[in-house]
Structure formats: structure tokens, C-alpha cells
Amino acid sequence: MSEKDSRDSFYFLNAYQDGITPGQKITIQHNVSYNDWRAAPHLAPLVKLTDAEINQRKEASITLEKELYAKLKQIASEWDEQAAHTMLLERALEYVHTPEVEHTANEWKERENGVWEISNRTYKMRYKISYADATDIYLVSWGIIYNAPKQPNSKYANYWGDSIYVARQDKKKYPSMEAAQNYIQGRFDLYSHLFRELSPPIPNECKRMFSINGHLAPGYTLAPPDKSEPSKQTVDDLLACLDDVDMAEPPVKPPEKSREEQSKSVAKGKHIPTR
């Protein structure tokens, strides 16, 4: 442990852990230890006192110590408030320095390795169709994610645990390019409403994802709450009123034909969704 001599020289002072990180932390930790190499001149007059006199001086010294400690605590509490203000200003700077998200302005663009993308300030859809020689099939992978702004701490860009995916499918198999394109066209048709505005409203449950330090990023708005969605209490009350007959499952109906089976008109040669 590093030590240094105090001015009075009859003790060593260790204060090397003192420090400040503005807006985060202060450390004041002092330790004193006895220096018997130089203490004799200071100790000599004290050992001539009685036990009671030494104890009296000791208690008085402890009282002064505690008073000084109380002053330090008061100053520390003043630092608490000032440091919090510094921290708030730092977070404000992080907010205004957050870069705009990259997007294609709702236009399909080809990326690397045969990936196609359409995106805006809120959503991003990508897909890729690849051919597998060994099995003579076409593999389709696609996904839609929230195109959220980058968080100040890039190591924890999604520290809330929210899923960034709206929907996705990986390596879905099709016998032909036309069938694969039909599938992608159907997926895009299903989600095309997400790509009509440059900055679509954000679902309320994704507010934190689009917020910087707790404040919604500039240029974004929240979607109005879905009033048609009943509350959990309402659902529970309704279920409590149902009897066993009401709760019985209806007869199973034959499955309807899928959208891909119904769709017969897809422009040939198109490699990207058109709508």
C-alpha cells in the first residue's frame, strides 16, 4: 500500500484512492497509521499526563472528528445534487447527438449477397431468396424489425429485453423461384401498411426502444391506444359469467385455402415485391 508522510510526520497518510468521475462518483478514503520512527517528540508530553487526562483529550478529539465528518457529509450531499445535474446534461448531449436511423425511404433497395430491403424510420423489412443445388429447392428467409435509433451505450442497445422483430421466417422451402416470389409478395402485401409513411407511429409497447435516455427520439410519435382491445379485467369478468356450455369448443372447420394457393397472378421475372 502506498504511503506518504503527513506534515506532522508522526503518522502516515494514505489518500491515494481519492478521486472524482464527474456526474458519476466521488471517492474520499483516508487512512492514517502510526509512524513510530518520528513520533517520540510528539508522544513524550502526552505520556506524562494521567490516564483520565489522556482519555479526556481523546474523547474531545473524537468529538471534533465527528463534527468534521458531519461537514464532509454535508458537502457530499451538495455534490450529490450537482453530480446529478451534470449527469442530466450528459444525457441531454447524448440525446441531441443521436444519429438519424438509416433507411430506404420506403423504396426497395438491393443490399449485399442478394438481400433486398425496404425501410423507413420505424420499420425495416429484408428478404433473401437462395437456391440450394443439392436439393433443387429455393430457400426464402425474411424478417421485419423495428428500425430503432442507436442507443448511446452501443453495448446495450436493447437492454430492456424487447424483441426487435415484428415477424420473421428462416429458410422456408419452395420448389421454384416463382413460388418463392409469390410467398414474399404475399408477406409484403400483409405488412405493406407499415411502409406507407416515412415515420409511422410507434406501437406504445415499443416506446422505450425508440427513446433515448427515457425521452422519445425526435420526429417520432406514438400510435393511439387500441380502444377495441378489452382490458384484462373486462375479459376476466366476462369469462366468470360463462357456463360449461358457453366454454365448449365449436366444431372444427376445414382449413381454408392459403393466400398463396388463391393467388394466381404474379408478374413473372419480378425479384422484389411490387406493392
XYZ file of C-alpha atoms in Angstrom:
275
model
C 0.000 0.000 0.000
C 1.399 3.360 -0.981
C 2.010 5.745 1.880
C 3.197 9.291 2.295
C 4.353 11.336 5.271
C 1.984 13.893 6.693
C 3.146 17.382 7.562
C 3.275 16.473 11.265
C 5.296 13.371 10.439
C 4.200 11.247 13.384
C 1.716 9.410 11.172
C 1.425 8.090 7.629
C -1.490 9.146 5.423
C -2.913 7.020 2.642
C -5.226 9.074 0.405
C -4.431 7.620 -2.986
C -7.932 6.273 -3.574
C -9.418 9.768 -3.634
C -10.902 10.687 -6.995
C -13.831 12.063 -8.959
C -15.706 10.942 -12.057
C -17.934 13.939 -12.872
C -21.592 13.070 -12.933
C -20.957 9.592 -11.517
C -18.790 9.127 -8.448
C -16.535 10.689 -5.832
C -14.224 8.702 -3.587
C -12.670 10.057 -0.414
C -10.965 7.377 1.632
C -8.251 8.366 4.078
C -6.345 6.061 6.369
C -3.846 7.183 9.000
C -1.255 4.888 10.588
C 1.272 5.425 13.331
C 4.874 6.366 12.443
C 6.964 5.279 15.427
C 10.147 6.441 13.706
C 9.252 10.106 14.273
C 6.536 10.059 16.900
C 8.714 10.258 20.023
C 8.820 14.096 20.312
C 5.028 14.273 19.939
C 4.330 11.405 22.303
C 6.666 12.492 25.095
C 4.492 15.262 26.655
C 1.356 13.131 26.468
C 2.672 10.137 28.373
C 3.347 12.435 31.331
C -0.426 13.025 31.704
C -2.718 10.931 33.864
C -4.975 8.252 32.433
C -8.022 10.484 32.964
C -6.418 13.468 31.219
C -5.414 11.387 28.195
C -8.912 9.907 27.950
C -10.463 13.375 28.215
C -8.324 14.647 25.341
C -9.076 11.540 23.331
C -12.858 11.995 23.717
C -12.559 15.682 22.782
C -10.570 14.731 19.672
C -13.182 12.137 18.687
C -15.901 14.777 19.084
C -14.035 17.130 16.726
C -13.548 14.244 14.278
C -17.280 13.602 14.186
C -18.037 17.280 13.649
C -15.642 17.380 10.707
C -17.174 14.183 9.361
C -20.640 15.766 9.529
C -19.337 18.708 7.495
C -17.901 16.330 4.935
C -21.261 14.546 4.695
C -22.991 17.877 4.114
C -20.553 18.767 1.364
C -21.011 15.280 -0.117
C -24.779 15.775 -0.237
C -24.237 19.032 -2.104
C -22.036 17.116 -4.531
C -24.814 14.530 -4.986
C -27.175 17.147 -6.388
C -24.536 18.810 -8.541
C -23.320 15.498 -9.940
C -26.884 14.512 -10.782
C -27.240 17.770 -12.721
C -24.004 17.040 -14.594
C -25.315 13.572 -15.400
C -28.584 15.004 -16.743
C -26.684 17.383 -19.023
C -24.579 14.491 -20.310
C -27.740 12.526 -21.128
C -29.147 15.569 -22.939
C -25.995 15.721 -25.069
C -26.339 12.016 -25.865
C -29.918 12.683 -26.974
C -29.089 15.544 -29.344
C -26.071 13.648 -30.737
C -28.080 10.517 -31.585
C -27.759 9.956 -35.347
C -30.773 9.545 -37.608
C -31.550 5.926 -38.490
C -30.604 4.777 -41.966
C -33.492 3.793 -44.243
C -34.522 3.476 -47.895
C -37.453 5.948 -47.724
C -39.928 3.097 -48.380
C -38.174 2.025 -51.590
C -36.832 -1.436 -52.324
C -33.029 -1.456 -52.459
C -30.669 -4.347 -53.148
C -28.044 -4.927 -50.481
C -25.068 -7.282 -50.377
C -25.325 -11.027 -51.001
C -28.691 -10.873 -52.729
C -30.541 -9.289 -49.817
C -33.362 -6.847 -50.602
C -34.548 -4.207 -48.163
C -37.333 -1.683 -47.753
C -37.288 0.561 -44.698
C -38.362 3.800 -43.071
C -37.704 5.477 -39.728
C -39.738 2.865 -37.847
C -39.652 -0.429 -39.723
C -37.237 -2.425 -41.865
C -38.105 -5.474 -43.983
C -35.447 -7.667 -45.588
C -35.612 -10.872 -47.566
C -33.343 -13.209 -49.498
C -34.109 -15.998 -51.954
C -31.306 -18.506 -52.463
C -31.055 -21.698 -54.496
C -29.820 -24.952 -52.958
C -28.197 -27.084 -55.674
C -28.047 -30.242 -53.577
C -31.809 -30.385 -53.017
C -33.010 -28.359 -56.037
C -35.127 -26.066 -53.864
C -35.376 -22.346 -53.201
C -34.872 -21.109 -49.664
C -36.669 -17.969 -48.544
C -35.665 -16.024 -45.441
C -37.313 -12.763 -44.467
C -37.974 -10.589 -41.465
C -39.368 -7.275 -40.312
C -37.673 -5.445 -37.446
C -38.142 -2.164 -35.659
C -35.664 0.301 -37.147
C -34.962 1.853 -33.753
C -32.288 4.544 -33.249
C -28.924 3.513 -31.841
C -28.700 3.816 -28.068
C -25.849 5.878 -26.526
C -24.352 2.756 -24.976
C -23.924 0.567 -28.031
C -23.067 -2.482 -25.908
C -26.609 -2.492 -24.526
C -28.623 -1.284 -27.493
C -31.618 -3.371 -26.451
C -31.137 -3.659 -22.726
C -34.886 -3.719 -21.970
C -35.150 -7.212 -23.460
C -37.789 -6.132 -26.007
C -37.881 -8.168 -29.215
C -36.765 -6.173 -32.245
C -38.692 -8.488 -34.568
C -42.194 -7.800 -35.836
C -42.237 -11.066 -37.808
C -39.742 -13.407 -39.499
C -39.266 -16.734 -41.253
C -35.988 -18.519 -41.919
C -35.191 -20.820 -44.859
C -38.712 -21.618 -45.971
C -38.536 -24.133 -48.846
C -40.146 -23.739 -52.277
C -39.823 -25.816 -55.459
C -39.458 -22.840 -57.819
C -38.411 -19.200 -57.956
C -41.949 -18.227 -58.903
C -43.379 -19.929 -55.813
C -40.751 -18.264 -53.622
C -41.551 -14.858 -55.109
C -45.263 -15.434 -54.647
C -44.652 -16.139 -50.967
C -42.573 -12.989 -50.471
C -45.146 -10.925 -52.348
C -47.809 -12.260 -50.009
C -45.732 -11.431 -46.936
C -45.130 -7.907 -48.177
C -48.807 -7.405 -49.010
C -49.640 -8.416 -45.444
C -47.285 -5.819 -43.959
C -47.292 -3.169 -46.694
C -49.218 -0.772 -44.431
C -46.035 -0.393 -42.381
C -44.256 1.180 -45.342
C -46.663 3.926 -46.408
C -45.201 6.690 -44.240
C -41.651 7.873 -43.730
C -42.104 7.840 -39.947
C -45.009 5.555 -38.986
C -46.334 5.894 -35.417
C -44.633 3.646 -32.878
C -46.608 0.986 -31.007
C -46.942 2.021 -27.366
C -45.195 -1.122 -26.144
C -42.101 -0.118 -28.165
C -41.779 3.378 -26.688
C -38.610 2.565 -24.730
C -36.997 1.094 -27.827
C -37.449 4.414 -29.649
C -36.495 6.564 -26.666
C -33.069 7.976 -25.891
C -32.414 8.141 -22.156
C -36.121 7.835 -21.466
C -37.314 10.546 -23.898
C -38.904 9.686 -27.262
C -36.420 10.279 -30.077
C -37.084 13.389 -32.201
C -39.540 13.050 -35.065
C -41.364 10.003 -33.675
C -44.958 9.755 -32.478
C -46.824 7.099 -30.548
C -49.736 5.223 -32.066
C -53.048 5.910 -30.310
C -54.097 3.134 -27.930
C -56.325 0.449 -29.425
C -59.699 1.171 -27.838
C -61.152 -2.025 -29.260
C -58.809 -4.106 -27.116
C -60.670 -5.093 -23.911
C -58.923 -4.806 -20.588
C -57.839 -7.948 -18.737
C -60.382 -7.194 -16.000
C -63.186 -6.992 -18.581
C -62.181 -10.328 -20.088
C -61.988 -11.957 -16.651
C -65.443 -10.627 -15.739
C -66.952 -11.975 -18.962
C -65.331 -15.384 -18.524
C -66.701 -15.584 -14.996
C -70.231 -15.287 -16.426
C -69.825 -18.190 -18.860
C -71.008 -21.712 -18.038
C -69.597 -25.009 -19.326
C -71.797 -24.951 -22.451
C -70.545 -21.498 -23.365
C -66.964 -22.662 -22.909
C -67.294 -25.721 -25.171
C -65.157 -25.607 -28.300
C -67.009 -25.194 -31.632
C -66.807 -27.961 -34.260
C -63.582 -27.903 -36.231
C -63.985 -26.424 -39.712
C -61.918 -27.487 -42.708
C -58.958 -25.159 -43.214
C -59.429 -22.506 -45.833
C -57.071 -22.258 -48.730
C -53.998 -20.210 -48.085
C -53.344 -16.908 -49.754
C -50.577 -18.472 -51.856
C -52.985 -21.103 -53.207
C -55.571 -18.464 -54.036
C -53.148 -16.088 -55.714
C -52.613 -16.842 -59.410
C -51.359 -13.550 -60.818
C -47.768 -12.588 -60.010
C -45.648 -10.706 -62.512
C -43.004 -13.035 -63.927
C -39.364 -12.011 -63.618
C -40.005 -9.769 -60.629
C -37.441 -10.373 -57.901
C -38.894 -7.976 -55.340
C -42.398 -7.220 -54.053
C -44.096 -4.544 -56.119
C -46.709 -3.289 -53.697
